[in-house]
XYZ file of C-alpha atoms in Angstrom:
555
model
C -21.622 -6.775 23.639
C -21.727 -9.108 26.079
C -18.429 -9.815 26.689
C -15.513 -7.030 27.072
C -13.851 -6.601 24.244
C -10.092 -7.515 23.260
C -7.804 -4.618 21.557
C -5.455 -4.644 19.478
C -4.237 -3.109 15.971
C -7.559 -3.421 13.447
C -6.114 -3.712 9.615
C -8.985 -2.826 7.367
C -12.765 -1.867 7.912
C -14.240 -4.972 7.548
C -16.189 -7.268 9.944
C -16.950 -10.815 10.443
C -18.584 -13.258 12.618
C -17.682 -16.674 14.002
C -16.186 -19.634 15.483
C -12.560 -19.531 16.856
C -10.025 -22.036 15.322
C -6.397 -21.682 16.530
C -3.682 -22.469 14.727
C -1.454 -25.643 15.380
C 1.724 -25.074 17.572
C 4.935 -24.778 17.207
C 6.693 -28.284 17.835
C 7.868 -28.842 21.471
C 11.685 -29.763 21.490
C 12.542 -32.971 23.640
C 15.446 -33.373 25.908
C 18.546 -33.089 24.328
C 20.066 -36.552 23.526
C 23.584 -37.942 22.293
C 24.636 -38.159 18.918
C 26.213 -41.269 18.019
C 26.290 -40.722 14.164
C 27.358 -36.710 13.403
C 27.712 -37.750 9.867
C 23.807 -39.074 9.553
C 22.669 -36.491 11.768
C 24.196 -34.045 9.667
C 22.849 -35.376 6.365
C 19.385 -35.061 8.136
C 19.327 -31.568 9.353
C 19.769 -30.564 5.279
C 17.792 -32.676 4.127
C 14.951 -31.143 6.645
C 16.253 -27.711 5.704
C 15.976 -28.118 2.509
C 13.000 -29.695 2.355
C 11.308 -26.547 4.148
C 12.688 -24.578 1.546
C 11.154 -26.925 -1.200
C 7.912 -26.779 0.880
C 8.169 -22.460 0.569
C 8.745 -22.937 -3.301
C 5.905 -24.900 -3.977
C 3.883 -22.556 -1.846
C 4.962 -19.440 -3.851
C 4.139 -20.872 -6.898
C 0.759 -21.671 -6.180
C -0.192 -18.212 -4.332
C 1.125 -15.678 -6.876
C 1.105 -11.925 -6.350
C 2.398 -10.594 -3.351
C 1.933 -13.545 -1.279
C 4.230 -15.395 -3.635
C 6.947 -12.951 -3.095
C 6.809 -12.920 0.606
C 7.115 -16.917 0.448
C 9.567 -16.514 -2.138
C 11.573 -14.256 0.081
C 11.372 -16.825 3.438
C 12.581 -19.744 0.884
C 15.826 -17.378 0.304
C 16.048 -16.967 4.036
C 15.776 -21.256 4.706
C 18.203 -21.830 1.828
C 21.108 -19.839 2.904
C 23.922 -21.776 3.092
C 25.290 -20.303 6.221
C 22.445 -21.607 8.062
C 23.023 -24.853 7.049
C 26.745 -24.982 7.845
C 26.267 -23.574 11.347
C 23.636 -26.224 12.214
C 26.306 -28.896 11.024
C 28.912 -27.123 13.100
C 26.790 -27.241 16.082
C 25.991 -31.330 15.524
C 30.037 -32.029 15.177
C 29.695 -30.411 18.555
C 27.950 -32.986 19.715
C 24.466 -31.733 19.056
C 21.912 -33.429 17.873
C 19.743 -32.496 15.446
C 16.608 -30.561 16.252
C 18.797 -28.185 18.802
C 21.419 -27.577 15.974
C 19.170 -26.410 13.856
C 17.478 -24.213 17.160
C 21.056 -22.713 17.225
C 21.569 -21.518 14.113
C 18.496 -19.958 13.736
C 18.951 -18.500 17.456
C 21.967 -16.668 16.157
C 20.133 -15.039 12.791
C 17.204 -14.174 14.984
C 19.712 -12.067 17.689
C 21.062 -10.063 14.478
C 17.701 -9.503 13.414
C 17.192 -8.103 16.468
C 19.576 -6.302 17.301
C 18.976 -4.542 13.876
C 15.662 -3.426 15.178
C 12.530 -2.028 13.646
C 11.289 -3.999 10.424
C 13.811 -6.393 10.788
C 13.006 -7.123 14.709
C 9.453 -7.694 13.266
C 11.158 -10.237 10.711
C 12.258 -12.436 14.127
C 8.861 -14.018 13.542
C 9.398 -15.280 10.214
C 12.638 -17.092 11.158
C 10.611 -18.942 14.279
C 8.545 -20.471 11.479
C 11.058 -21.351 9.403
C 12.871 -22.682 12.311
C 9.633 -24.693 13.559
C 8.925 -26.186 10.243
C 12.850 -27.493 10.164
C 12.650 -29.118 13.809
C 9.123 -30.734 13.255
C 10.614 -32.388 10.063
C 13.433 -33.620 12.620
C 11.233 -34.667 14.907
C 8.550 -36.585 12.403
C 5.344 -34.123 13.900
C 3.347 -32.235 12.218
C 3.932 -29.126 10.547
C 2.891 -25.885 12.302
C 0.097 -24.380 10.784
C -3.521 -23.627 9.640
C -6.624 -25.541 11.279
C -9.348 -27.393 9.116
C -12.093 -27.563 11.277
C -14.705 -28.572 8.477
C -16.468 -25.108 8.517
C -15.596 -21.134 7.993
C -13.567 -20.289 10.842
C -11.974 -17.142 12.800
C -8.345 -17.983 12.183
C -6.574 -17.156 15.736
C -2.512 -17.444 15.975
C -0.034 -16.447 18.008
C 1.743 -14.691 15.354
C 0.685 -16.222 12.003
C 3.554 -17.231 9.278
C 4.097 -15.699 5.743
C 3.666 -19.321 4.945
C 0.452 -19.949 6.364
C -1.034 -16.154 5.746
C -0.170 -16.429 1.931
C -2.448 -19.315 0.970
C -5.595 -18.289 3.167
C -8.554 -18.824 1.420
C -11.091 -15.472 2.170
C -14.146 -18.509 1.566
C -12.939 -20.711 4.628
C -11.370 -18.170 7.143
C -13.618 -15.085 8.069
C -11.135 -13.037 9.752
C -7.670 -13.176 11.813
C -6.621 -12.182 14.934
C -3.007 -12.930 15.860
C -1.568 -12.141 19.687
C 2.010 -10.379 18.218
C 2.673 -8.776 15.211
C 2.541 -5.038 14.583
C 1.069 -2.988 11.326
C 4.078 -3.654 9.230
C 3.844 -7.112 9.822
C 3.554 -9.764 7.109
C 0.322 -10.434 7.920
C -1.146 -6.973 8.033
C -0.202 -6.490 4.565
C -0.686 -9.655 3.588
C -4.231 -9.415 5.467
C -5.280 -6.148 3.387
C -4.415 -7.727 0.187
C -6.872 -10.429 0.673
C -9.354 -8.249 2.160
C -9.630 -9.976 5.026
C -10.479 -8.256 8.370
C -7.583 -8.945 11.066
C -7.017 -7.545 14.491
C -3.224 -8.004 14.838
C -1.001 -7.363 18.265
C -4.164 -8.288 20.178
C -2.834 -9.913 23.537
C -6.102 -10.756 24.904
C -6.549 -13.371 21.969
C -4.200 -15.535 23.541
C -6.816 -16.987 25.773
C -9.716 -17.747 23.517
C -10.137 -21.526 22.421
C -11.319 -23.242 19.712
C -15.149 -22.996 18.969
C -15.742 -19.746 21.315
C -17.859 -17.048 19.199
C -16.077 -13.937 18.286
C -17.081 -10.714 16.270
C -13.869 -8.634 14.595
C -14.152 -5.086 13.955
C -11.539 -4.280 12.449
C -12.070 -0.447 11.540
C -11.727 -0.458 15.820
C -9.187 -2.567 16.310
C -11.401 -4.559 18.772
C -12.303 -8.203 18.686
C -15.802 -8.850 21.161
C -16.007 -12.449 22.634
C -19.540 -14.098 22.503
C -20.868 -11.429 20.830
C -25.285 -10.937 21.256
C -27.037 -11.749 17.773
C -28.171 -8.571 18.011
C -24.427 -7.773 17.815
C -23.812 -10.083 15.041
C -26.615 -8.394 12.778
C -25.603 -4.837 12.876
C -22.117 -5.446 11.934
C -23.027 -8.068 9.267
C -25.341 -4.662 8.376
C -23.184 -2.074 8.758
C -20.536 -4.520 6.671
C -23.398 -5.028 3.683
C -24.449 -1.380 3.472
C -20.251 -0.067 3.035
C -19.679 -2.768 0.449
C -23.447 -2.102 -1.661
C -22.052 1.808 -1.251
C -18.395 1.409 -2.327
C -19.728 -0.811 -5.615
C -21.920 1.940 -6.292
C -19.470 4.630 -6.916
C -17.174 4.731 -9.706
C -15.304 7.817 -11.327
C -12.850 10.602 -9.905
C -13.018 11.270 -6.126
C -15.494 14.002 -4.894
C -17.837 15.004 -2.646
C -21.613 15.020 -2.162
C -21.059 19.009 -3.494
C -18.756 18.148 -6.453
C -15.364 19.222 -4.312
C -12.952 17.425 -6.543
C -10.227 14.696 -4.268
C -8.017 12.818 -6.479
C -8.405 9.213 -5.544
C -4.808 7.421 -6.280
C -3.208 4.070 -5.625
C 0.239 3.336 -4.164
C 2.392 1.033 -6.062
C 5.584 -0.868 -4.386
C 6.649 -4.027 -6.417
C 5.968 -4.350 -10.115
C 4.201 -7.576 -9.267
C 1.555 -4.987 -7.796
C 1.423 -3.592 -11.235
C -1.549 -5.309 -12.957
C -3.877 -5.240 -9.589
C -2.873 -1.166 -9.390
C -3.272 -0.200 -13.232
C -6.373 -2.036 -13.150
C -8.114 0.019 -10.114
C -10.656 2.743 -10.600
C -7.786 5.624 -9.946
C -6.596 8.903 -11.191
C -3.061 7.362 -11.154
C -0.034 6.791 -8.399
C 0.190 8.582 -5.716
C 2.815 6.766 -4.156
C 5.652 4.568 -6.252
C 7.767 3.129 -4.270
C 10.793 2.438 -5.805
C 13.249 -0.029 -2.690
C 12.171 -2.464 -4.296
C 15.041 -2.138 -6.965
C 17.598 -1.335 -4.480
C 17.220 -4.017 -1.973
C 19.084 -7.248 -1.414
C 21.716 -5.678 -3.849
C 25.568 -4.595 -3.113
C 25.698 -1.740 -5.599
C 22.784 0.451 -6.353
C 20.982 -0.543 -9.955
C 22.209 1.423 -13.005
C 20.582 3.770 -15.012
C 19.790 0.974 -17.809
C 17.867 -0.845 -15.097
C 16.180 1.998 -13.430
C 14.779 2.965 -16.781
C 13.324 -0.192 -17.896
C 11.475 -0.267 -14.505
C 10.360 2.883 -14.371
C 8.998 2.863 -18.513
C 7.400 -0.428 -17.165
C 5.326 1.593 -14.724
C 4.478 4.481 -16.707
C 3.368 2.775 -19.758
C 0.660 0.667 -17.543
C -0.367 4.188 -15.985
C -0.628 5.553 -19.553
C -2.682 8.569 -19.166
C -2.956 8.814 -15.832
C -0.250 10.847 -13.279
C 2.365 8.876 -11.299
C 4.115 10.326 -8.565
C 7.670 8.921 -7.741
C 9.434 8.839 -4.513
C 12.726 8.699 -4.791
C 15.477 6.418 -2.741
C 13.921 6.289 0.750
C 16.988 3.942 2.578
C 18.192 4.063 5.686
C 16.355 3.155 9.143
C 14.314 0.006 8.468
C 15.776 -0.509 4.643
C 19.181 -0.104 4.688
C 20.973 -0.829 1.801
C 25.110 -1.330 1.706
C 25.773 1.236 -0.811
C 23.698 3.965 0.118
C 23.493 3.654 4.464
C 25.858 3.324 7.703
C 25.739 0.119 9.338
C 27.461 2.051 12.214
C 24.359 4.554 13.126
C 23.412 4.269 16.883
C 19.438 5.088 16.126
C 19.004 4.654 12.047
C 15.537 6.172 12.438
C 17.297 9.430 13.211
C 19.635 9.076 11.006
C 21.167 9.354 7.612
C 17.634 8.229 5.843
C 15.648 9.098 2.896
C 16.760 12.503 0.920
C 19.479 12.613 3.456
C 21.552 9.507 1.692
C 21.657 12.038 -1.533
C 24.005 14.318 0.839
C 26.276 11.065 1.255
C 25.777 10.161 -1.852
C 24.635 13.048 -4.695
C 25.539 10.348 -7.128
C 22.348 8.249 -6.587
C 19.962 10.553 -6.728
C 21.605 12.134 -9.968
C 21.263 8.095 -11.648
C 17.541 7.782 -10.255
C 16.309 11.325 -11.461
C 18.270 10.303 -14.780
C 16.095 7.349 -15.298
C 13.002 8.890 -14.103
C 12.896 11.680 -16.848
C 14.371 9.240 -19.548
C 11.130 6.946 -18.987
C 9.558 9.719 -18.650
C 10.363 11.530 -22.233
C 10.304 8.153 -24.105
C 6.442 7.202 -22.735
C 5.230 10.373 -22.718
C 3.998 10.015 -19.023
C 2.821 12.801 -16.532
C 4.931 12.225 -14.063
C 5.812 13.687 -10.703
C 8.688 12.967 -8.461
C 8.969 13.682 -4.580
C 11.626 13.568 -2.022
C 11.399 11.143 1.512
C 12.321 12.773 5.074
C 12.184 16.660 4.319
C 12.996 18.851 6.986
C 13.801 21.933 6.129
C 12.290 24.027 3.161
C 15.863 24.639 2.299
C 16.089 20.994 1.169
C 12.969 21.133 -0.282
C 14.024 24.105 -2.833
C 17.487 21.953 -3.888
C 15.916 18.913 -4.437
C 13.053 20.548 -6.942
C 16.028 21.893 -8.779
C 17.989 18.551 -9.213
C 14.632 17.695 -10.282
C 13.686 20.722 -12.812
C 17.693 20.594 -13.887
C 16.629 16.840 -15.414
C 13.482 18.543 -17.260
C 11.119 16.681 -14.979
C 8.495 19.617 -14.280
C 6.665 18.503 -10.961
C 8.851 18.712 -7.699
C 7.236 17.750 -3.951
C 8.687 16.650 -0.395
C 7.020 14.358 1.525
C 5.802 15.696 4.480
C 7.129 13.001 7.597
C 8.775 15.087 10.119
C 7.099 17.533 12.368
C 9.061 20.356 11.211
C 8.732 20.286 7.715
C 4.523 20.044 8.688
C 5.152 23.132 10.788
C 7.135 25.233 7.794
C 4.462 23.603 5.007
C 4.193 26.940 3.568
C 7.735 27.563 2.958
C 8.174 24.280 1.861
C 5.440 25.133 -0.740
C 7.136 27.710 -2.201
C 9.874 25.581 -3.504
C 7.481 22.710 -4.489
C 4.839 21.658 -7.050
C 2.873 19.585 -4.508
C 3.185 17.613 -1.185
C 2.590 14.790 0.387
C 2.001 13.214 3.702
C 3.143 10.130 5.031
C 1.123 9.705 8.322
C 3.104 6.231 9.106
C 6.205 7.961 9.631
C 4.748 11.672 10.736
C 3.006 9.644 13.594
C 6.147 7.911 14.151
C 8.338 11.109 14.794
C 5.420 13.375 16.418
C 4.831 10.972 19.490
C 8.515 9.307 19.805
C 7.047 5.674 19.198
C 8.635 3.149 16.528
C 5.970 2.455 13.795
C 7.250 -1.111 14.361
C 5.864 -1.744 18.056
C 2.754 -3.131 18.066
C 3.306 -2.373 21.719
C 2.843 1.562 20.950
C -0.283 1.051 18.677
C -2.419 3.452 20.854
C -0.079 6.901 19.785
C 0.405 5.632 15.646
C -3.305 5.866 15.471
C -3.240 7.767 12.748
C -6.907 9.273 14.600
C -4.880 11.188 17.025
C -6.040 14.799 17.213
C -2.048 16.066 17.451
C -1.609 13.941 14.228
C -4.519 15.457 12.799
C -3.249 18.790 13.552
C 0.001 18.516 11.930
C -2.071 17.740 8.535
C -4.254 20.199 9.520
C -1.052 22.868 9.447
C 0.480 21.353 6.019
C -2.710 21.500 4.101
C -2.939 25.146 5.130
C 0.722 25.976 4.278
C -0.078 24.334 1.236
C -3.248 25.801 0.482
C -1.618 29.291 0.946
C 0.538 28.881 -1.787
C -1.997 27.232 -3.902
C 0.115 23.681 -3.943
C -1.962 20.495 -3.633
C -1.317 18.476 -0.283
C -2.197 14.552 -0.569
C -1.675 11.920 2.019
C -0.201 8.577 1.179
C 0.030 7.223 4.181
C -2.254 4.552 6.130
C -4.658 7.045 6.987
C -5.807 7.623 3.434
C -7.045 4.021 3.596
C -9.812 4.535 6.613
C -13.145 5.179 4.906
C -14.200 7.187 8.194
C -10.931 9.105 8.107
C -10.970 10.387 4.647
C -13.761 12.701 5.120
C -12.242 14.267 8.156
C -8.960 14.604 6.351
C -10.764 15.994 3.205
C -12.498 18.912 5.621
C -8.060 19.274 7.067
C -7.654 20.649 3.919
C -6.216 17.664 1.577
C -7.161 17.248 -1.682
C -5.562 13.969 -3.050
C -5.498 10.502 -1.146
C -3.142 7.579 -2.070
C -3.867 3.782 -0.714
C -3.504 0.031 -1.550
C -6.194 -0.272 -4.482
C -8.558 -2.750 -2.440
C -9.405 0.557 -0.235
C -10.481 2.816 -2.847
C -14.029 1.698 -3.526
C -14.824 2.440 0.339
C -12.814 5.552 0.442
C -14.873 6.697 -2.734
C -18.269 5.940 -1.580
C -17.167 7.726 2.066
C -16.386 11.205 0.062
C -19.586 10.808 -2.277
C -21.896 10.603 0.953
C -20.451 13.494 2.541
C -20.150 17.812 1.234
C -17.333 19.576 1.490
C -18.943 21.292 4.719
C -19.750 17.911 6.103
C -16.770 16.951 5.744
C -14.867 20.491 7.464
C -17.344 19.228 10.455
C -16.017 16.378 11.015
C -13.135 17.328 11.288
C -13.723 19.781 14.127
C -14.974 16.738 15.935
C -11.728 14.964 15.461
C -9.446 17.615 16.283
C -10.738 18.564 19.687
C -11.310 15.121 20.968
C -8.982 14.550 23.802
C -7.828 11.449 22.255
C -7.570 9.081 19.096
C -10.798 6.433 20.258
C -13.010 9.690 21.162
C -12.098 11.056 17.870
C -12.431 7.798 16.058
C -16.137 7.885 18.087
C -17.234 11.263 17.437
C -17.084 10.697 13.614
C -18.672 7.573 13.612
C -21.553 8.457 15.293
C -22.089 11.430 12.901
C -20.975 9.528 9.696
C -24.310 7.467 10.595
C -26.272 10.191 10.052
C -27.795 11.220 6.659
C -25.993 13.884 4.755
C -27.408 17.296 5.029
């Protein structure tokens, strides 16, 4: 390469070459000026409100799929009426227009974050929804997406839900924003479309439009003016993982036959035609927030169970494993968490709430075996935030007690990884959630893009702590999975398969890579690799080391 390279937080494995186009600005706010009409001025600040809102609505309806709820979710956020009322307060202050609205949305971004972790990283979403409201005011252009006239590297300072969700993968090549973390709306948004994006990559800030740029994301690196030579063995390396991941098809294994159940993880039942339709063994990962949030009481049984049959009929066949209630922290819910909890990530979270509150567990597990008997479905249901094996053994008899027969814990917290074996002896299976494991093993919010280096889910401590719950596991004959982002990495999952797992769980998109990865590799190959891993001094020498033997030919 001959320029250095930028880093930042890769999301995919994916590649591609091109010209920079940046996207349009934010609107500049004039000098504040007098109001001589509050009524008028009034009048105008919801009618530009609303028509942002009108502007999201249209939007979702033409995206669909998860992009549609994420732009459905940011109209519900522009339309609230308290928003609108505070920005009229403001103008019978004496304010005019474009700074009213600035206000209001000044004060929702300040509880945002002040609530910290996934709903600091929501902060961005308001600015948008703030910018598109003043540029309205002001009769400018709406912030946005470039149209250069040709396929473009799309490079923002922290792109929009509303811009991200109607991308089209045949114009923009790649994206590379300068904030933004890996729960960020458009990482996920990003790795639904396929699309390879560097995200929190600070150093982006300074290209300019036209400037040549190659994105790796597997690395996490963006290279400025890259050589051709550059440019053809990515475009190579792309071609040959794409020609490899069509090729394979069936259950998960290795070059030797070493079975790994390939899964998909499920969060939304708009996810549920894309996941049911994926080459998989089942779920490894269902999510089930999604029927708890923006609620004031937690769903009844009636609703649970329509959900849940919902799932299991699409998965007909096939194993689904549940995860229970998993508030608290970054989703917390009215009913179910403390608003008053100094650090939420430590806190009352995930099987914890059932301590507060045995009642909601006892109505989920309820609805989970009555979809369960009336489909005939094999499912499985496991516990978030396990830390002792102590929980582990109640919560597979709540579980057993409803006549569900598979109990796990999900593995998150350093302890329970160090005590896998007595957790095992309670439990049917378990499962790791690297996201959060990282998270608690190097003291760094899985929020902060700022702290991307130690949630590399490549970091040879992380990989020990699998390491030590797949051989818990493994000496109580339980199966150990990981569900996490880590079972998404094509490179990874061979190293993680030689750890010891033997099931992996990602978004569906990933499979086909993850598949191919396994079917190139043996079991031994795979044990190799991760030696190398483990006893790099650190996550990019780790990352390195495998790379540079997964080029090789398989023995």
């Amino acid at each position: 390469m001959s320029t250095a390279p930028l880093a930042g937080i890769g999301v995919g494995s994916g590649s591609a070459a091109g010209a920079v186009a940046k996207a349009a600005p934010a609107p500049v706010l004039p000098p504040p000026r007098p109001v001589t009409d509050p009524a008028a001025e009034t009048a105008a600040v919801r009618a530009a409100l609303a028509e942002v809102v009108a502007d999201l609505e249209a939007r979702a309806a033409r995206a669909g799929g998860t992009a549609a709820d994420v732009l459905t979710a940011q109209a519900m956020i522009a339309a609230d009426p308290v928003l609108a009322d505070r920005a009229a307060e403001l103008v019978a202050t004496g304010t005019d227009g474009p700074h009213a609205v600035t206000g209001a949305y000044a004060a929702f971004r300040a509880a945002l974050l002040a609530a910290g972790g996934y709903f600091a990283e929501r902060a961005a979403d308001l600015d948008d929804l703030r910018d598109r409201a003043v540029a309205r005011l002001l009769g400018l252009p709406m912030p946005g997406l470039p149209d250069p006239g040709h396929p473009y590297v799309l490079v923002a300072d922290d792109l929009a839900p509303a811009d991200t969700a109607l991308l089209d993968p045949e114009r923009v090549l790649a994206l590379i924003t300068v904030r933004g973390g890996p729960t960020s709306h458009t990482a996920i948004l990003a790795k639904a479309l396929g699309l390879p994006a560097v995200v929190g990559c600070a150093g982006a800030a300074g290209l300019h439009d036209g400037r040549q740029v190659l994105v790796l994301a597997a690395e996490g690196t963006v290279h400025p003016d890259p050589g051709p030579e550059d440019v053809r063995r990515a475009a190579e390396e792309q071609r040959r993982r794409r020609e490899r991941a069509a090729g394979a098809t069936g259950p998960g294994r290795t070059a030797d036959g070493h079975p790994v159940a390939l899964l998909v993880n499920l969060g939304a039942l708009h996810e549920l035609d894309g996941a049911a339709a994926a080459d998989s063994e089942g779920v490894g990962l269902f999510r089930t927030e999604f029927l708890y949030l923006d609620r004031e009481q937690a769903p009844t049984v009636e609703e649970q169970t329509a959900a849940y049959r919902t799932v299991f009929e699409a998965f007909a066949g096939r194993r689904i494993t549940v995860r229970t209630l998993d508030a608290g922290a970054d989703k917390p819910l009215p009913f179910a968490t403390a608003a008053d909890e100094e650090n939420p990530a430590l806190g009352v979270r995930g099987l914890r709430t059932a301590v507060r509150d045995p009642q909601l567990l006892e109505t989920q597990l309820a609805a989970i075996a009555e979809a369960a008997r009336s489909t005939g479905a094999d499912v499985r249901v496991m516990a978030p935030m396990v830390s002792l094996p102590a929980e582990a053994a109640a919560f597979a008899a709540r579980v057993r007690a409803h006549g569900l027969p598979a109990a796990g814990a999900m593995v998150e917290v350093p302890a329970a990884a160090l005590r896998a074996e007595r957790l095992a002896e309670a439990c049917d299976f378990l499962s790791i959630g690297t996201n959060d494991l990282a998270q608690y093993a190097f003291a760094a919010d899985r929020t902060l893009g700022a702290l991307a280096e130690l949630l590399d889910p490549w970091q040879p401590a992380l990989l020990d702590l699998v390491a030590a719950t797949a051989e818990g596991a493994a000496a109580r004959g339980v199966p150990v999975g990981v569900c996490g982002e880590a079972a998404a990495d094509p490179d990874l999952a061979p190293v993680l398969v030689g750890l010891g797992v033997t099931g992996l769980s990602a978004a569906p998109a990933c499979l086909p890579e993850v598949r191919a990865a396994l079917a190139d590799r043996t079991l031994a190959d795979c044990r190799r690799l991760a030696v190398l891993a483990r006893t790099a001094p650190d996550a990019a020498t780790a990352r390195a080391r495998v790379r540079e033997a997964l080029g090789a030919p398989a023995d």
